[in-house]
Coordinates of C-alpha atoms in Angstrom, one line a residue:
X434 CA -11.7 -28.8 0.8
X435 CA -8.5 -30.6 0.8
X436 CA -5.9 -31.7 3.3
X437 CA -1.9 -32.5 3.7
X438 CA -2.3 -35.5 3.3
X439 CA -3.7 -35.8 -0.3
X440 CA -0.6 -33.8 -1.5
X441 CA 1.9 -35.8 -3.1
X442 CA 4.3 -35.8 -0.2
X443 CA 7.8 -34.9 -3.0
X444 CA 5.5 -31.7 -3.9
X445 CA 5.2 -30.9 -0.4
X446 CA 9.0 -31.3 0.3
X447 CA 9.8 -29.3 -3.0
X448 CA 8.1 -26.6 -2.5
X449 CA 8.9 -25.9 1.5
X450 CA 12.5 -26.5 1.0
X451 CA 12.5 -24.3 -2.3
X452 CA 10.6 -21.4 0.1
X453 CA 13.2 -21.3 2.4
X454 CA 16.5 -21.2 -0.1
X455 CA 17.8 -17.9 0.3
X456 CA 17.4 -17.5 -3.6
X457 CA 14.5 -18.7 -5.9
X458 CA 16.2 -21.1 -8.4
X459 CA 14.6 -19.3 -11.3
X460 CA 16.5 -19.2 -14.7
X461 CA 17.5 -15.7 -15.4
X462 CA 14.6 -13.4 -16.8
X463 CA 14.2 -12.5 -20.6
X464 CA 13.1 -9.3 -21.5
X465 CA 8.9 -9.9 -20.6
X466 CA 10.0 -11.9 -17.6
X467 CA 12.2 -9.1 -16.3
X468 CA 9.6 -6.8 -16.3
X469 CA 7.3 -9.0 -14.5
X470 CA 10.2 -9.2 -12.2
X471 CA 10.8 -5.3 -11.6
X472 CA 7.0 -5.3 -11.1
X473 CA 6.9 -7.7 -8.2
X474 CA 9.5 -5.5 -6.3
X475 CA 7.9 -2.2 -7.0
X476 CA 4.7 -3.4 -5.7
X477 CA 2.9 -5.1 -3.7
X478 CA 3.0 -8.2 -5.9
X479 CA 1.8 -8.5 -9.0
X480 CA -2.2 -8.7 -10.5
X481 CA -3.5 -9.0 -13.7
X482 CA -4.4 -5.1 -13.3
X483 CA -0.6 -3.9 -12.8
X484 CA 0.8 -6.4 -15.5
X485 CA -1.8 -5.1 -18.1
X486 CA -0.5 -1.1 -16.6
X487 CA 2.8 -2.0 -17.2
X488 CA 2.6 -3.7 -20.7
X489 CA 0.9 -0.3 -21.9
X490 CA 3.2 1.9 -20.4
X491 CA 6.7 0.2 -20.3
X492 CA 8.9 0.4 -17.7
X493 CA 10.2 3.8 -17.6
X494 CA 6.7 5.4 -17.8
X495 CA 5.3 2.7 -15.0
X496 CA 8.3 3.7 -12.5
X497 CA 7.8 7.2 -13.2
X498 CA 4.0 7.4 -12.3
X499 CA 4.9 5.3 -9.0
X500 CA 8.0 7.6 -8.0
X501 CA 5.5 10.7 -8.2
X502 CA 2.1 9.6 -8.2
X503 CA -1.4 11.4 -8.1
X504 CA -3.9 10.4 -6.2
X505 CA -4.6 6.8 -5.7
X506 CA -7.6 5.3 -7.2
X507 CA -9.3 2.2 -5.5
X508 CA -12.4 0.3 -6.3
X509 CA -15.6 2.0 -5.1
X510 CA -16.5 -0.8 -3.0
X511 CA -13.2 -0.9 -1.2
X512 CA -13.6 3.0 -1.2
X513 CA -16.7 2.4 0.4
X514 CA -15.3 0.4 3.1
X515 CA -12.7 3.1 4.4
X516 CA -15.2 6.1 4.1
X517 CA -17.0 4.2 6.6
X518 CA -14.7 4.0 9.7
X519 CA -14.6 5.9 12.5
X520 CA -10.7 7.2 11.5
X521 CA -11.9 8.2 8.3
X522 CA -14.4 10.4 9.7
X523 CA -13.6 11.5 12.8
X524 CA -10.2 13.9 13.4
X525 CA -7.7 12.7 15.9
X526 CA -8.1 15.4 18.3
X527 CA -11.4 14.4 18.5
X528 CA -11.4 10.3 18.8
X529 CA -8.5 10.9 21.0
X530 CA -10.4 13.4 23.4
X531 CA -13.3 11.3 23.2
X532 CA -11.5 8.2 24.2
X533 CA -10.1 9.8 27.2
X534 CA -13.6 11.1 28.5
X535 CA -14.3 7.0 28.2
X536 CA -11.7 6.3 30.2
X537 CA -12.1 8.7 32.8
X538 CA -15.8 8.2 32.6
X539 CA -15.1 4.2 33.5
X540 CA -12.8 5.5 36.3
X541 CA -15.4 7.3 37.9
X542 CA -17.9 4.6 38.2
X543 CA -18.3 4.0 42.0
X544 CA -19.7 -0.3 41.4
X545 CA -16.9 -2.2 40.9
X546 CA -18.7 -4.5 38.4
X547 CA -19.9 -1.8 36.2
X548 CA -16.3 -0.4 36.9
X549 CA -14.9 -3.4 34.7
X550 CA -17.7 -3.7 32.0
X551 CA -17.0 0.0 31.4
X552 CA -13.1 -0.2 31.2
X553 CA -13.5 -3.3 29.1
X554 CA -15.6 -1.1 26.8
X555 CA -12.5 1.2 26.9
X556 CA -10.4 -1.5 25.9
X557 CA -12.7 -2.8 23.4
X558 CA -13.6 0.3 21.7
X559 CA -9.6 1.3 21.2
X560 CA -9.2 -2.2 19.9
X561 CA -11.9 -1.4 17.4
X562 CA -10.0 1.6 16.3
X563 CA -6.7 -0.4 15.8
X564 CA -8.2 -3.2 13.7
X565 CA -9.9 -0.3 11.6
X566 CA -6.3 1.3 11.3
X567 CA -4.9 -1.8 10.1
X568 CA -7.4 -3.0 7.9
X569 CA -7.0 0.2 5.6
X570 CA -4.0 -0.1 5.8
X571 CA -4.0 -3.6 3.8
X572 CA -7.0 -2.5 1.9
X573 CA -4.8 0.1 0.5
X574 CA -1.8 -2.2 -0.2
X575 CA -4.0 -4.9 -2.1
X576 CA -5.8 -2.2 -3.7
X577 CA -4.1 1.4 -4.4
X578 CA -2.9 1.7 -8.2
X579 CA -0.1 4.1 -5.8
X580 CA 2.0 0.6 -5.1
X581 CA 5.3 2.3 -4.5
X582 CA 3.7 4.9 -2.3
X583 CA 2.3 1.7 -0.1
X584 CA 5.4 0.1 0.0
X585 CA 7.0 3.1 1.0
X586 CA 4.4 3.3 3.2
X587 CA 4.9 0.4 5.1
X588 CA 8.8 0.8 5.0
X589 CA 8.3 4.2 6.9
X590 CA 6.1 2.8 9.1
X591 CA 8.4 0.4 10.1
X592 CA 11.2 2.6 10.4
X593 CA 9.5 5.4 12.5
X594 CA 8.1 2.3 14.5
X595 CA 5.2 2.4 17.6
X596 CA 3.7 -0.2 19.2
X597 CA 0.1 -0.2 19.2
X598 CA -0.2 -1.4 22.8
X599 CA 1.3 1.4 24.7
X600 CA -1.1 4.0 26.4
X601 CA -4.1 4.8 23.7
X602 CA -1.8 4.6 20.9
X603 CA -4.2 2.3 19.4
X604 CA -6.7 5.4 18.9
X605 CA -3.7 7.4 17.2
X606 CA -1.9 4.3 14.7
X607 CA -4.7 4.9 12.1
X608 CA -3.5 8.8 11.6
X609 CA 0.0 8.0 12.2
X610 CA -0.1 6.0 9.7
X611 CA -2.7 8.3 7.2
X612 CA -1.5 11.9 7.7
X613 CA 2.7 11.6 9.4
X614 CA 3.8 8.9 6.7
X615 CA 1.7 8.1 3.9
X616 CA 1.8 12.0 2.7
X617 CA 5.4 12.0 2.7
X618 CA 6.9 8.7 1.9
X619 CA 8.2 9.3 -1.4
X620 CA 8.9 13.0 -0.8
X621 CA 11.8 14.9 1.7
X622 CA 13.0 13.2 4.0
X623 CA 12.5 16.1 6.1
X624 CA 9.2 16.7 5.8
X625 CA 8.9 13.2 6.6
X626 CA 11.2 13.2 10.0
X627 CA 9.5 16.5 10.8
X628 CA 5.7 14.8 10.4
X629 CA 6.8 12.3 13.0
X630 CA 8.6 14.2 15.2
X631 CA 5.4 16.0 16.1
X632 CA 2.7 13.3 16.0
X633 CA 1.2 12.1 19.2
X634 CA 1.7 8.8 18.7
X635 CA 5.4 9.0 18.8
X636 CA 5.5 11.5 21.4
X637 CA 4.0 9.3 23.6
X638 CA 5.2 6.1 22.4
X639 CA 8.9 7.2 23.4
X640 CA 8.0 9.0 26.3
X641 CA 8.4 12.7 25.3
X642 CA 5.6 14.0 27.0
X643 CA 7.5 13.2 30.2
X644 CA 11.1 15.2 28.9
X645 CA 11.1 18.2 30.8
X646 CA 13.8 21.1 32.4
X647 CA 15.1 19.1 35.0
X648 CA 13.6 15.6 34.5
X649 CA 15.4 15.0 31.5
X650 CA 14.0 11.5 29.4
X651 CA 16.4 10.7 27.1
X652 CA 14.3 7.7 25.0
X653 CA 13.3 10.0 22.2
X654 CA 16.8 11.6 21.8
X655 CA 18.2 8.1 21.4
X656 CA 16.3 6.8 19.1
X657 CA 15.8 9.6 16.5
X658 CA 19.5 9.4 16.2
X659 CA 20.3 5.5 16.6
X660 CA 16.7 4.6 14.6
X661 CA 16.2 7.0 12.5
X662 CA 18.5 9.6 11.2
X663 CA 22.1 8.8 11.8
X664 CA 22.5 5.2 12.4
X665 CA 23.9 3.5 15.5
X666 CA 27.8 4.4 14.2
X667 CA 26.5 8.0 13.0
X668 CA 29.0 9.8 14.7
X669 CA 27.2 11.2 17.8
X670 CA 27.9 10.6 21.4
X671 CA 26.0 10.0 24.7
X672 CA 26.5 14.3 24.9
X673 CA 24.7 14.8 21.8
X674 CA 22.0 12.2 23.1
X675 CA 21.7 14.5 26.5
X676 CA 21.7 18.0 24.3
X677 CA 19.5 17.3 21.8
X678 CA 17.1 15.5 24.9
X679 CA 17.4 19.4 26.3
X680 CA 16.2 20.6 23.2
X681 CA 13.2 18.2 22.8
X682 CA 12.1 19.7 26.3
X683 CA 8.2 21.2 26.6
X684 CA 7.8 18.9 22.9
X685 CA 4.6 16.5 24.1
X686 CA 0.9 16.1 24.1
X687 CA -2.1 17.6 25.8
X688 CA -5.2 15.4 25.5
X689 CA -7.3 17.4 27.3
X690 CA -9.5 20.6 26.0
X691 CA -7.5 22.9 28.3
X692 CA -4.2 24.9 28.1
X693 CA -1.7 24.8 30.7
X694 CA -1.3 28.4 32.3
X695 CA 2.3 29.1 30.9
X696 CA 4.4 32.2 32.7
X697 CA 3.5 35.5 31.3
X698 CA 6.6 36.2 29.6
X699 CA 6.7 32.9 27.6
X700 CA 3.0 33.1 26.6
X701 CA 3.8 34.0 23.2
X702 CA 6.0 31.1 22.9
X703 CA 3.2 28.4 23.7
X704 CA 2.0 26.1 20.7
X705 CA -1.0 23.4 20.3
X706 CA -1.7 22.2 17.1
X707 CA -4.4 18.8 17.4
X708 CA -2.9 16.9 20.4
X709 CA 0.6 18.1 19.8
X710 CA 1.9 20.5 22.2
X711 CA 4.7 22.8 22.7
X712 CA 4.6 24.2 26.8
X713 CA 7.5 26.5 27.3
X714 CA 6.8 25.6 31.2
X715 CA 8.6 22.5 30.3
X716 CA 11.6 23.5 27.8
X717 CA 15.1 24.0 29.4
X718 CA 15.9 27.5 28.1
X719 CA 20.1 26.9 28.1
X720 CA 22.1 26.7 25.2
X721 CA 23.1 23.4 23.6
X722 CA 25.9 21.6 22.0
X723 CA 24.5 19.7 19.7
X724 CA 26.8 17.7 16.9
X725 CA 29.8 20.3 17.3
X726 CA 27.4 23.0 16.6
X727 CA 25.7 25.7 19.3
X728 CA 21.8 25.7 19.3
X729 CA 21.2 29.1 20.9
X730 CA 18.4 28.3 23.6
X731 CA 14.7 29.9 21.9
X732 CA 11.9 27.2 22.3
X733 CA 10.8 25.1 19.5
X734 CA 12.8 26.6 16.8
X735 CA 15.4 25.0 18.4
X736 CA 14.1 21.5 17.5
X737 CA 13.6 22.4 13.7
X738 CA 17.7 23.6 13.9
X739 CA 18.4 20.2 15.4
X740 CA 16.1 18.1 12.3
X741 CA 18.0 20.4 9.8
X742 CA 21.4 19.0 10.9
X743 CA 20.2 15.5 11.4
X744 CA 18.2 15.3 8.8
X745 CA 21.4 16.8 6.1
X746 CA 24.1 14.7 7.7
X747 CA 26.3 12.6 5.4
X748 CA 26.0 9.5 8.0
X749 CA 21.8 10.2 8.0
X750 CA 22.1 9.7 3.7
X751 CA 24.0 6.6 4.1
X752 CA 21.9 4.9 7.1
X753 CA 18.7 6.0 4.7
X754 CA 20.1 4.7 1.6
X755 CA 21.2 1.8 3.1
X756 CA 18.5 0.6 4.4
X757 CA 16.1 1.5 1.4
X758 CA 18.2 -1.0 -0.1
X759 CA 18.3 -3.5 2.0
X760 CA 14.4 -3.0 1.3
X761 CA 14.2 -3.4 -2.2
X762 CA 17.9 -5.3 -2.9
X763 CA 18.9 -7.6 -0.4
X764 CA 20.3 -7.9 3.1
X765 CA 24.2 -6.7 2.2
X766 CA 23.2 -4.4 -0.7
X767 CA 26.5 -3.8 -2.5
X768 CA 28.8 -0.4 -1.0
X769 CA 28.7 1.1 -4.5
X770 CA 25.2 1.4 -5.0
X771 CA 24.7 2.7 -1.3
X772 CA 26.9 5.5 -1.6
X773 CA 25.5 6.2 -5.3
X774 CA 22.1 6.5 -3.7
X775 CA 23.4 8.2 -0.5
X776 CA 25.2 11.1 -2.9
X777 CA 21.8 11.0 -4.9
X778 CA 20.2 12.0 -0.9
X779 CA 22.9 14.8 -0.5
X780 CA 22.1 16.1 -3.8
X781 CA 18.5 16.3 -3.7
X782 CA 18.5 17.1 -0.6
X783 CA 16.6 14.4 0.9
X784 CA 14.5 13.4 -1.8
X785 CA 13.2 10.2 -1.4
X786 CA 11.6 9.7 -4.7
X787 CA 15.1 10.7 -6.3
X788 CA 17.0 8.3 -4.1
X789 CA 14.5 5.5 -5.2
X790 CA 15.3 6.5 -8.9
X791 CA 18.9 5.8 -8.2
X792 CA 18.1 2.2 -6.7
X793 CA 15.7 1.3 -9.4
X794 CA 17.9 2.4 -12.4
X795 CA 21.1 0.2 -11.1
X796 CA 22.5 -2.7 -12.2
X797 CA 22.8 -3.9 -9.3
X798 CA 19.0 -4.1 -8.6
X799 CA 18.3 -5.9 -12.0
X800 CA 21.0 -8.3 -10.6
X801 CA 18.5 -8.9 -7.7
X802 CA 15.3 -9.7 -9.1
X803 CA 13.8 -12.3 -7.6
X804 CA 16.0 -13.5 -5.0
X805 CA 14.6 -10.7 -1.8
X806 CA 12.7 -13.3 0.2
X807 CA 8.7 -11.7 1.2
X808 CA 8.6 -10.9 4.8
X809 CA 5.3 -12.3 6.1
X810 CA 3.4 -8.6 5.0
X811 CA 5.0 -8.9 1.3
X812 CA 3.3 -12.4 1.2
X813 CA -0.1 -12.2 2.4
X814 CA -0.3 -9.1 0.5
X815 CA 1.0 -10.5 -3.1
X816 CA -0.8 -13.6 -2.3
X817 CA -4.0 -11.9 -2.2
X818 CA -3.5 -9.7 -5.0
X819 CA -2.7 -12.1 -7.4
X820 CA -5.8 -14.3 -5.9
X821 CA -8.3 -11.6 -6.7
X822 CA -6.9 -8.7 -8.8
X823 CA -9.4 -5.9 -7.7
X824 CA -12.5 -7.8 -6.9
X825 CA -13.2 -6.2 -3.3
X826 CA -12.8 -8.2 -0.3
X827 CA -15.3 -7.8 2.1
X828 CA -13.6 -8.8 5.3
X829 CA -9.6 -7.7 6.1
X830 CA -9.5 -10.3 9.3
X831 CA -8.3 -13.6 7.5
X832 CA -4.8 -11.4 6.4
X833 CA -4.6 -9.9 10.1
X834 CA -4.5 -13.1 11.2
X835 CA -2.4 -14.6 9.2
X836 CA 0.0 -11.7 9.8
X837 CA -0.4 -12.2 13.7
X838 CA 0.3 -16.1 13.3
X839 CA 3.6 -15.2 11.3
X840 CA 5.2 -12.5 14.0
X841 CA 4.6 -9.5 11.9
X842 CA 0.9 -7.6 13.2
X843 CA 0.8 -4.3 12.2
X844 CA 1.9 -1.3 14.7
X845 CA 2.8 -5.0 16.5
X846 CA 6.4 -4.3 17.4
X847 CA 7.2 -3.9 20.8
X848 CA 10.8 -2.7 20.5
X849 CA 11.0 1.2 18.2
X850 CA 13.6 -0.9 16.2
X851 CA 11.1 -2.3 13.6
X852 CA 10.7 -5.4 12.0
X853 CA 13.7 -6.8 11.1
X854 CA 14.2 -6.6 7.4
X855 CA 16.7 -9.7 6.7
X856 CA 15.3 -12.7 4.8
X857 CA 16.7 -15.1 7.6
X858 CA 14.4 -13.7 10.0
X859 CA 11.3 -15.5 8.2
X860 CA 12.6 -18.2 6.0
X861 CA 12.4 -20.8 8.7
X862 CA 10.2 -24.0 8.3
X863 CA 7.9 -23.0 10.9
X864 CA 7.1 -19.9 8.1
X865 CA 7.0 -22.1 5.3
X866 CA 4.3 -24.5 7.0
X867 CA 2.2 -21.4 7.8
X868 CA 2.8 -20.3 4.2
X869 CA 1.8 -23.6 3.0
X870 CA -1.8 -23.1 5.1
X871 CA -2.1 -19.9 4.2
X872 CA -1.7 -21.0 0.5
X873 CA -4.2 -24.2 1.1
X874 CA -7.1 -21.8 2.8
X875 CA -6.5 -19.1 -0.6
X876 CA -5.9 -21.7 -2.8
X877 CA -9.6 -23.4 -2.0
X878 CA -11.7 -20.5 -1.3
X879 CA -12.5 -21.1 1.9
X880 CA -10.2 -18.1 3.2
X881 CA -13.4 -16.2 4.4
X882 CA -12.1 -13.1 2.8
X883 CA -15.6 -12.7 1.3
X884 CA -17.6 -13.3 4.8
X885 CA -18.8 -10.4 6.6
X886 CA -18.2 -9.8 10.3
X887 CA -21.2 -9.4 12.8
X888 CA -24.6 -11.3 14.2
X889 CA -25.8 -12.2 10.2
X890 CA -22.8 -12.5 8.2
X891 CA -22.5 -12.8 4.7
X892 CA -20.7 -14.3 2.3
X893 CA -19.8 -14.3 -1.6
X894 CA -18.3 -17.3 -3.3
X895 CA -15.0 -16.7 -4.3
X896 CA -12.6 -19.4 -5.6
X897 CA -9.8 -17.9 -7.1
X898 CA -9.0 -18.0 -10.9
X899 CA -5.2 -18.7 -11.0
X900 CA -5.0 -20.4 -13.8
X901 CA -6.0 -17.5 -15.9
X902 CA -4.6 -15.8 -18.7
X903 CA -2.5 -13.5 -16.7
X904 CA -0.9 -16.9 -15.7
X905 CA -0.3 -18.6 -19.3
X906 CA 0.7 -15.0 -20.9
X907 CA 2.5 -13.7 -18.3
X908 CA 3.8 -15.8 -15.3
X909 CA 4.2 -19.6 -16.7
X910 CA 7.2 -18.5 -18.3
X911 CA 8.9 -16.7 -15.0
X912 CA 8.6 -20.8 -13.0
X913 CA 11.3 -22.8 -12.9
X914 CA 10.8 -26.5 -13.8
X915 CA 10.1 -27.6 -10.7
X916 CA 7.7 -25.3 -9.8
X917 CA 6.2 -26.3 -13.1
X918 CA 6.6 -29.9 -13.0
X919 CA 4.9 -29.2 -9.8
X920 CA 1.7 -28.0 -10.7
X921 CA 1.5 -30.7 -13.2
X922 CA 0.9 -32.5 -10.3
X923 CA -2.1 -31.1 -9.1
X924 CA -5.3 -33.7 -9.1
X925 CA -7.7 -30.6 -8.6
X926 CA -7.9 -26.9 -9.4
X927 CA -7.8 -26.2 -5.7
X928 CA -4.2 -28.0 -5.4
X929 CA -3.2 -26.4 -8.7
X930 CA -3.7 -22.8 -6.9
X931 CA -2.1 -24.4 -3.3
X932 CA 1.1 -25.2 -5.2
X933 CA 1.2 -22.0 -6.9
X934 CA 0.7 -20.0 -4.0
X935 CA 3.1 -21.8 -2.0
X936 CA 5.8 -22.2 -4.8
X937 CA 9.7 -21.0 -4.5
X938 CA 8.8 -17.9 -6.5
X939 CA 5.5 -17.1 -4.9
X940 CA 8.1 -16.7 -2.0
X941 CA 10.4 -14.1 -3.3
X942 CA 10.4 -10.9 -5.2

């Protein structure tokens, strides 16, 4: 182990103040170099196993098995690892009805010491289920050969944001997450609005449940227009907010095993699928204005009409399109290439995969390369990736932490806006010195990636190999002098990987 202070202090200074220039100072890419380039944006960050995919395949044929993908293939210890959770083998319905018997349970106890000790088992248990949820989650993105469909992922995730700390929304992230966006991230848009619209763990993250005939909640309405379809200057108006609020009405979630006793005549209309519920009690039966148009008043179909329009509006492809590229471009992605992608989302209508194709075939994104600084997920994730191509971790809490440290937890933001997407929201020098640690405890294998949780834990030595050939074949040539003079430098192989991990281009994409 090594500290600060045996760093030569000019290595230190170069590489923080490289890490927080808005653009790497890398030369621009020749033709090998460019590829690694395009690589390190479609994925997760690059690994020997991706660079050796994409020098067998090319380009075109990479990009096309990422835009439409089969299923995801992950090393059988990782495998292993999900299999085993609880939210891999338990349904929602089920963990969620079983959580709320817990908590009731705890309720009921008359001692007011076994009172606590029971509700802090509550609290514990639906912490367990969180950490589970986010833990695949990064398994997947340091593992899956499906790197666009994890980066999508996450981008989704972020869009259609919840905060895990609300109600027992940390029993529900994990599926969320699993079955509402990972299914559809690369397909319709649609689909994809649709899948959230009716999971739980929206519902009840924006208050839904509580939207009735009468006692009108207006959160939802708000932000599946302002957040997620039509963008804050879409072209609606506090009306529109109120009408389509109406028709979102009776749209909530029963946790419980029983059905509410609906009037006679509206029977028929009553729906539960899982935890989701539509109660025709609850729905405000009235016709609607919604967006210039008239939604006759019928029950749920009503709310399908609504995600049609919002989901098909000109203002909804340009709000999309615009921020995929902010995504995968850079904070003021240029007006032509928006509006190519957002006729691209017309066109197909809604096809995310399509409106990806656009972005990734335009000058203007080969114009980008290397100069979208990581948000704190983009570099834990690459940093491990390129550490230990796809020999297993065996314990996820090291990059949860590091996450936590740097203001960007999983299912961690509080407000439904998301995390903000802008470089100069991390590149400050409090980052860059957490970035340099992070880099230090990788660098010297003392991470504790490999050292298993519980009373007798485990633990596999695992320095990692940086200076490999992936590095001399590959990567050497994509440094800039600096960054190369840099790791010169280094009086050990542990400071070798510390600079490399904490470099200018370690900290971009």
């Amino acid at each position: 182990m090594f500290h600060h202070r045996l760093l030569p202090t000019t290595v230190i200074s170069l590489l923080l103040l490289a890490g927080c220039a808005a653009t790497a100072p890398v030369a621009p890419p020749e033709h090998a170099a460019q590829g690694i380039a395009m690589l390190e944006r479609a994925s997760w960050g690059v690994n020997a196993g991706s660079v050796r995919q994409l020098q067998k395949e090319g380009w075109p044929r990479y990009l096309q098995g990422q835009l439409h993908p089969g299923k995801a293939s992950l090393p059988p210890a990782i495998q292993a690892q999900i299999d085993a959770m609880s939210i891999s083998q338990v349904p929602l319905d089920q963990l969620v009805m079983a959580m709320e018997q817990k908590r009731r349970d705890a309720a009921a106890v008359p001692d007011d010491a076994a009172k606590q000790q029971a509700q802090k088992d509550y609290q514990q248990e639906l912490n367990r289920l969180a950490r589970e949820a986010a833990t695949r989650s990064l398994l997947l993105d340091v593992y899956s050969t499906n790197q666009l469909q994890q980066q999508l992922s996450w981008f989704w995730l972020n869009h259609f944001s919840v905060h895990q700390g609300k109600h027992n929304l940390r029993a529900m992230v994990g599926d969320y997450e699993a079955n509402a966006i990972a299914p559809h991230a690369l397909g319709k848009f649609r689909d994809l609005l649709g899948a959230t619209v009716h999971h739980p763990a929206m519902l009840r993250y924006l208050d839904n449940e509580a939207n009735a005939v009468k006692r009108i909640n207006e959160n939802y309405a708000r932000e599946l227009m302002e957040l997620h379809t039509l963008g804050v200057n879409g072209g609606y108006s506090q009306a529109d907010v109120q009408e389509l609020a109406r028709i979102l009405t009776g749209v909530g979630v029963n946790l419980g095993t029983e059905a509410p006793k609906v009037k006679p005549a509206l029977q028929s209309q009553y729906v539960r699928r899982g935890l989701f519920e539509f109660n025709p009690n609850r729905h405000d039966y009235g016709d609607k204005q919604f967006l210039g148009h008239t939604v006759k008043g019928r029950g749920l179909a009503e709310l399908d009409e609504a995600l049609d329009r919002l989901s098909r509006s000109p203002a909804t492809a340009r709000f999309i399109s615009g921020k995929l590229a902010q995504y995968f471009v850079g904070d003021n992605p240029p007006e032509a290439l928006v509006a190519r992608m957002a006729a691209t989302f017309e066109q197909s209508d809604g096809m995310i995969a399509d409106v990806l194709q656009t972005l990734f075939a335009s000058p203007e994104f080969r114009l980008s390369l290397g100069k979208k600084f990581k948000d704190p997920m983009h570099y834990v994730v690459s940093a491990v990736r390129l550490s230990y191509d796809d020999k297993p971790i065996l314990n996820a809490g090291p990059m949860l932490n590091w996450l936590s440290r740097m203001g960007q937890p999983l299912y961690g933001r509080q407000t439904p806006d998301g995390y903000p997407l802008a470089d100069a929201s991390w590149a400050s020098p409090g980052q860059m010195t957490t970035r340099f640690d992070i880099a230090r405890t990788i660098g010297s294998g003392s991470a504790g990636l490999f050292k298993t949780d519980g009373p007798q834990p485990q633990e596999k030595v695992a320095f990692p190999q940086l200076a490999s050939a992936l590095y001399y074949q590959s990567l050497q040539a994509t440094l800039s002098p600096a960054t190369r003079q840099a790791l010169e430098q280094a009086a050990s192989p542990q400071e070798w990987n510390t600079f490399l991990l904490s470099s200018p281009e370690m900290m971009h994409r």
